[in-house]
Amino acid sequence: MAGSHDKDITELYVTGLNTIREIGIAPDRWKCSVTVYSTIGENLWCKAYHETQSICLLEADFNWLNKLIFAQRLEAHCRLHGLTPREQFAKSQSSCEEASLIKNLANDGGRILHNNSAITSNDFHQCYDRGCAPISGIAARAHGVSVKSTRLMLQTMQCMDYFIKTGFGISEQQPRE
């Protein structure tokens, strides 16, 4: 039957992830990551480096746990308590038209008042490997994420071995100094 699942398997899976989070020690399989390069846009055969973007692939369970804690629950908590700035439009239930209008109004206001201003467009959704770990940890704790969840994510990212996958294969593990 399509779409059905075994409740015992689901319960076992959730219990395993909760146990890992409670103990705070990640399995060894979580401590490896592969970075692949993907083309931007429709050009599948690009040869220029600037036409590619790097994507860090984490182990599926670790990625899912981070998405659950830091993307879904943290975003819901911040929205519930009014901690998300109004000018932040990279969230659910917002539209690109609103973001574009606010950006134009902010720029017009800066020009009228002769103020220096800058607008950046950063998308850090699910980019756990790109953030500054100490600042991410402090921000997560300040917004209500538990110590155990924060420590598990930061320690796993800190101890992780990063590999690069190219057309020639996956890079070898380098010995730690």
C-alpha atoms as a printed R data frame, in Angstrom:
    type eleno elety resid chain resno      x      y       z
1   ATOM     1    CA   MET     A     1  0.000  0.000   0.000
2   ATOM     2    CA   ALA     A     2  1.547  3.277  -1.150
3   ATOM     3    CA   GLY     A     3  2.176  5.895   1.527
4   ATOM     4    CA   SER     A     4  1.817  3.530   4.465
5   ATOM     5    CA   HIS     A     5  4.530  2.950   7.007
6   ATOM     6    CA   ASP     A     6  5.170  0.607   9.857
7   ATOM     7    CA   LYS     A     7  4.634  2.377  13.173
8   ATOM     8    CA   ASP     A     8  7.166  0.113  14.917
9   ATOM     9    CA   ILE     A     9  9.923  1.067  12.470
10  ATOM    10    CA   THR     A    10  9.055  4.753  12.796
11  ATOM    11    CA   GLU     A    11  9.093  4.522  16.589
12  ATOM    12    CA   LEU     A    12 12.447  2.734  16.518
13  ATOM    13    CA   TYR     A    13 13.890  5.378  14.180
14  ATOM    14    CA   VAL     A    14 12.661  8.285  16.331
15  ATOM    15    CA   THR     A    15 13.902  6.584  19.514
16  ATOM    16    CA   GLY     A    16 17.334  6.151  17.925
17  ATOM    17    CA   LEU     A    17 17.574  9.827  16.944
18  ATOM    18    CA   ASN     A    18 16.355 10.975  20.357
19  ATOM    19    CA   THR     A    19 18.914  8.712  22.058
20  ATOM    20    CA   ILE     A    20 21.708 10.170  19.932
21  ATOM    21    CA   ARG     A    21 20.523 13.696  20.793
22  ATOM    22    CA   GLU     A    22 20.267 12.914  24.516
23  ATOM    23    CA   ILE     A    23 23.696 11.256  24.706
24  ATOM    24    CA   GLY     A    24 25.241 13.955  22.539
25  ATOM    25    CA   ILE     A    25 27.596 11.677  20.628
26  ATOM    26    CA   ALA     A    26 27.084 11.384  16.905
27  ATOM    27    CA   PRO     A    27 27.611  8.100  15.058
28  ATOM    28    CA   ASP     A    28 30.742  7.906  12.924
29  ATOM    29    CA   ARG     A    29 28.714  7.914   9.721
30  ATOM    30    CA   TRP     A    30 27.540 11.459  10.535
31  ATOM    31    CA   LYS     A    31 31.127 12.717  10.584
32  ATOM    32    CA   CYS     A    32 31.709 12.505   6.826
33  ATOM    33    CA   SER     A    33 30.498 14.973   4.262
34  ATOM    34    CA   VAL     A    34 30.879 15.149   0.507
35  ATOM    35    CA   THR     A    35 31.001 18.456  -1.350
36  ATOM    36    CA   VAL     A    36 29.822 18.297  -4.936
37  ATOM    37    CA   TYR     A    37 29.769 21.016  -7.553
38  ATOM    38    CA   SER     A    38 26.521 21.636  -9.364
39  ATOM    39    CA   THR     A    39 25.845 23.836 -12.350
40  ATOM    40    CA   ILE     A    40 23.802 26.993 -11.977
41  ATOM    41    CA   GLY     A    41 20.843 27.359 -14.270
42  ATOM    42    CA   GLU     A    42 20.253 25.336 -17.406
43  ATOM    43    CA   ASN     A    43 23.872 25.013 -18.589
44  ATOM    44    CA   LEU     A    44 24.674 21.388 -17.730
45  ATOM    45    CA   TRP     A    45 28.035 21.350 -19.523
46  ATOM    46    CA   CYS     A    46 29.615 24.513 -18.127
47  ATOM    47    CA   LYS     A    47 33.383 24.561 -17.833
48  ATOM    48    CA   ALA     A    48 33.866 27.773 -15.879
49  ATOM    49    CA   TYR     A    49 34.212 27.552 -12.117
50  ATOM    50    CA   HIS     A    50 32.107 30.682 -11.529
51  ATOM    51    CA   GLU     A    51 29.127 28.938 -13.169
52  ATOM    52    CA   THR     A    52 29.032 26.253 -10.476
53  ATOM    53    CA   GLN     A    53 27.955 26.172  -6.862
54  ATOM    54    CA   SER     A    54 29.262 23.885  -4.162
55  ATOM    55    CA   ILE     A    55 26.770 21.805  -2.205
56  ATOM    56    CA   CYS     A    56 27.808 20.092   1.018
57  ATOM    57    CA   LEU     A    57 25.957 16.789   1.384
58  ATOM    58    CA   LEU     A    58 25.533 15.619   4.970
59  ATOM    59    CA   GLU     A    59 24.441 12.182   6.144
60  ATOM    60    CA   ALA     A    60 20.665 11.864   5.751
61  ATOM    61    CA   ASP     A    61 19.787 11.303   9.438
62  ATOM    62    CA   PHE     A    62 22.013 14.161  10.607
63  ATOM    63    CA   ASN     A    63 20.613 16.464   7.926
64  ATOM    64    CA   TRP     A    64 17.018 15.533   8.828
65  ATOM    65    CA   LEU     A    65 17.600 16.107  12.555
66  ATOM    66    CA   ASN     A    66 19.171 19.510  11.877
67  ATOM    67    CA   LYS     A    67 16.308 20.443   9.568
68  ATOM    68    CA   LEU     A    68 13.753 19.440  12.191
69  ATOM    69    CA   ILE     A    69 15.409 21.282  15.083
70  ATOM    70    CA   PHE     A    70 17.002 24.314  13.460
71  ATOM    71    CA   ALA     A    71 14.750 24.943  10.465
72  ATOM    72    CA   GLN     A    72 11.238 23.879  11.396
73  ATOM    73    CA   ARG     A    73 11.030 24.120  15.199
74  ATOM    74    CA   LEU     A    74 13.309 27.154  15.572
75  ATOM    75    CA   GLU     A    75 11.530 29.047  12.797
76  ATOM    76    CA   ALA     A    76  8.124 28.271  14.350
77  ATOM    77    CA   HIS     A    77  9.394 29.345  17.798
78  ATOM    78    CA   CYS     A    78 10.773 32.634  16.430
79  ATOM    79    CA   ARG     A    79  7.569 33.368  14.519
80  ATOM    80    CA   LEU     A    80  5.418 32.575  17.582
81  ATOM    81    CA   HIS     A    81  7.389 34.913  19.851
82  ATOM    82    CA   GLY     A    82  7.903 37.685  17.280
83  ATOM    83    CA   LEU     A    83 11.680 37.183  17.055
84  ATOM    84    CA   THR     A    84 11.831 37.169  13.245
85  ATOM    85    CA   PRO     A    85 12.436 40.675  11.878
86  ATOM    86    CA   ARG     A    86  9.654 42.037   9.681
87  ATOM    87    CA   GLU     A    87 12.106 42.718   6.868
88  ATOM    88    CA   GLN     A    88 13.125 39.023   6.803
89  ATOM    89    CA   PHE     A    89 11.261 37.440   3.895
90  ATOM    90    CA   ALA     A    90 13.080 34.094   3.636
91  ATOM    91    CA   LYS     A    91 10.332 32.374   5.583
92  ATOM    92    CA   SER     A    92  7.100 30.599   4.926
93  ATOM    93    CA   GLN     A    93  3.940 32.624   4.375
94  ATOM    94    CA   SER     A    94  5.733 35.519   2.667
95  ATOM    95    CA   SER     A    95  5.866 36.466  -0.997
96  ATOM    96    CA   CYS     A    96  8.549 37.757  -3.318
97  ATOM    97    CA   GLU     A    97  6.330 40.726  -4.220
98  ATOM    98    CA   GLU     A    98  6.346 41.910  -0.602
99  ATOM    99    CA   ALA     A    99 10.112 41.495  -0.362
100 ATOM   100    CA   SER     A   100 10.705 43.404  -3.593
101 ATOM   101    CA   LEU     A   101  8.423 46.260  -2.512
102 ATOM   102    CA   ILE     A   102 10.087 46.589   0.903
103 ATOM   103    CA   LYS     A   103 13.537 46.525  -0.709
104 ATOM   104    CA   ASN     A   104 12.592 49.314  -3.122
105 ATOM   105    CA   LEU     A   105 11.005 51.408  -0.366
106 ATOM   106    CA   ALA     A   106 14.078 51.012   1.838
107 ATOM   107    CA   ASN     A   107 16.365 52.056  -1.022
108 ATOM   108    CA   ASP     A   108 14.158 55.043  -1.889
109 ATOM   109    CA   GLY     A   109 14.132 56.156   1.753
110 ATOM   110    CA   GLY     A   110 17.915 55.925   1.895
111 ATOM   111    CA   ARG     A   111 18.293 57.978  -1.277
112 ATOM   112    CA   ILE     A   112 15.881 60.663  -0.079
113 ATOM   113    CA   LEU     A   113 17.679 61.024   3.260
114 ATOM   114    CA   HIS     A   114 21.131 60.665   1.632
115 ATOM   115    CA   ASN     A   115 21.972 57.726   3.897
116 ATOM   116    CA   ASN     A   116 24.389 55.000   2.960
117 ATOM   117    CA   SER     A   117 22.644 51.656   2.724
118 ATOM   118    CA   ALA     A   118 23.264 48.148   1.498
119 ATOM   119    CA   ILE     A   119 20.980 45.207   0.921
120 ATOM   120    CA   THR     A   120 22.316 41.681   0.859
121 ATOM   121    CA   SER     A   121 20.555 38.603  -0.366
122 ATOM   122    CA   ASN     A   122 21.870 35.655   1.628
123 ATOM   123    CA   ASP     A   123 20.224 32.261   1.682
124 ATOM   124    CA   PHE     A   124 21.541 30.171   4.555
125 ATOM   125    CA   HIS     A   125 18.599 27.770   4.628
126 ATOM   126    CA   GLN     A   126 20.059 24.344   5.436
127 ATOM   127    CA   CYS     A   127 23.646 25.622   5.045
128 ATOM   128    CA   TYR     A   128 24.914 24.378   8.392
129 ATOM   129    CA   ASP     A   129 28.455 23.917   7.066
130 ATOM   130    CA   ARG     A   130 28.800 27.572   6.023
131 ATOM   131    CA   GLY     A   131 27.830 29.304   9.246
132 ATOM   132    CA   CYS     A   132 30.230 30.465  11.927
133 ATOM   133    CA   ALA     A   133 29.916 27.765  14.597
134 ATOM   134    CA   PRO     A   134 30.354 29.883  17.782
135 ATOM   135    CA   ILE     A   135 27.877 32.516  16.614
136 ATOM   136    CA   SER     A   136 25.429 29.852  15.421
137 ATOM   137    CA   GLY     A   137 25.616 28.136  18.810
138 ATOM   138    CA   ILE     A   138 25.051 31.352  20.760
139 ATOM   139    CA   ALA     A   139 22.153 32.362  18.508
140 ATOM   140    CA   ALA     A   140 20.533 28.923  18.749
141 ATOM   141    CA   ARG     A   141 20.797 28.918  22.539
142 ATOM   142    CA   ALA     A   142 19.452 32.487  22.747
143 ATOM   143    CA   HIS     A   143 16.416 31.451  20.724
144 ATOM   144    CA   GLY     A   144 15.576 28.455  22.905
145 ATOM   145    CA   VAL     A   145 17.323 25.453  21.300
146 ATOM   146    CA   SER     A   146 18.422 22.968  23.961
147 ATOM   147    CA   VAL     A   147 22.065 22.680  24.999
148 ATOM   148    CA   LYS     A   148 22.171 19.025  23.921
149 ATOM   149    CA   SER     A   149 20.879 19.703  20.406
150 ATOM   150    CA   THR     A   150 23.189 22.669  19.909
151 ATOM   151    CA   ARG     A   151 26.237 20.812  21.224
152 ATOM   152    CA   LEU     A   152 25.502 17.751  19.067
153 ATOM   153    CA   MET     A   153 25.277 19.829  15.888
154 ATOM   154    CA   LEU     A   154 28.353 21.947  16.603
155 ATOM   155    CA   GLN     A   155 30.596 19.073  17.732
156 ATOM   156    CA   THR     A   156 29.598 16.940  14.755
157 ATOM   157    CA   MET     A   157 30.321 19.772  12.319
158 ATOM   158    CA   GLN     A   158 33.638 20.505  14.035
159 ATOM   159    CA   CYS     A   159 34.830 16.870  13.892
160 ATOM   160    CA   MET     A   160 33.531 16.252  10.380
161 ATOM   161    CA   ASP     A   161 35.786 15.110   7.538
162 ATOM   162    CA   TYR     A   162 35.022 16.938   4.313
163 ATOM   163    CA   PHE     A   163 35.545 15.281   0.935
164 ATOM   164    CA   ILE     A   164 35.238 16.739  -2.547
165 ATOM   165    CA   LYS     A   165 33.612 14.799  -5.359
166 ATOM   166    CA   THR     A   166 34.667 15.684  -8.890
167 ATOM   167    CA   GLY     A   167 34.580 13.960 -12.254
168 ATOM   168    CA   PHE     A   168 37.706 12.064 -11.143
169 ATOM   169    CA   GLY     A   169 36.068 10.557  -8.028
170 ATOM   170    CA   ILE     A   170 35.994 11.376  -4.310
171 ATOM   171    CA   SER     A   171 39.040 12.890  -2.634
172 ATOM   172    CA   GLU     A   172 41.035 10.873  -0.123
173 ATOM   173    CA   GLN     A   173 40.833 11.455   3.588
174 ATOM   174    CA   GLN     A   174 43.622 13.712   4.785
175 ATOM   175    CA   PRO     A   175 45.250 12.876   8.123
176 ATOM   176    CA   ARG     A   176 44.405 15.295  10.908
177 ATOM   177    CA   GLU     A   177 47.296 17.302  12.309
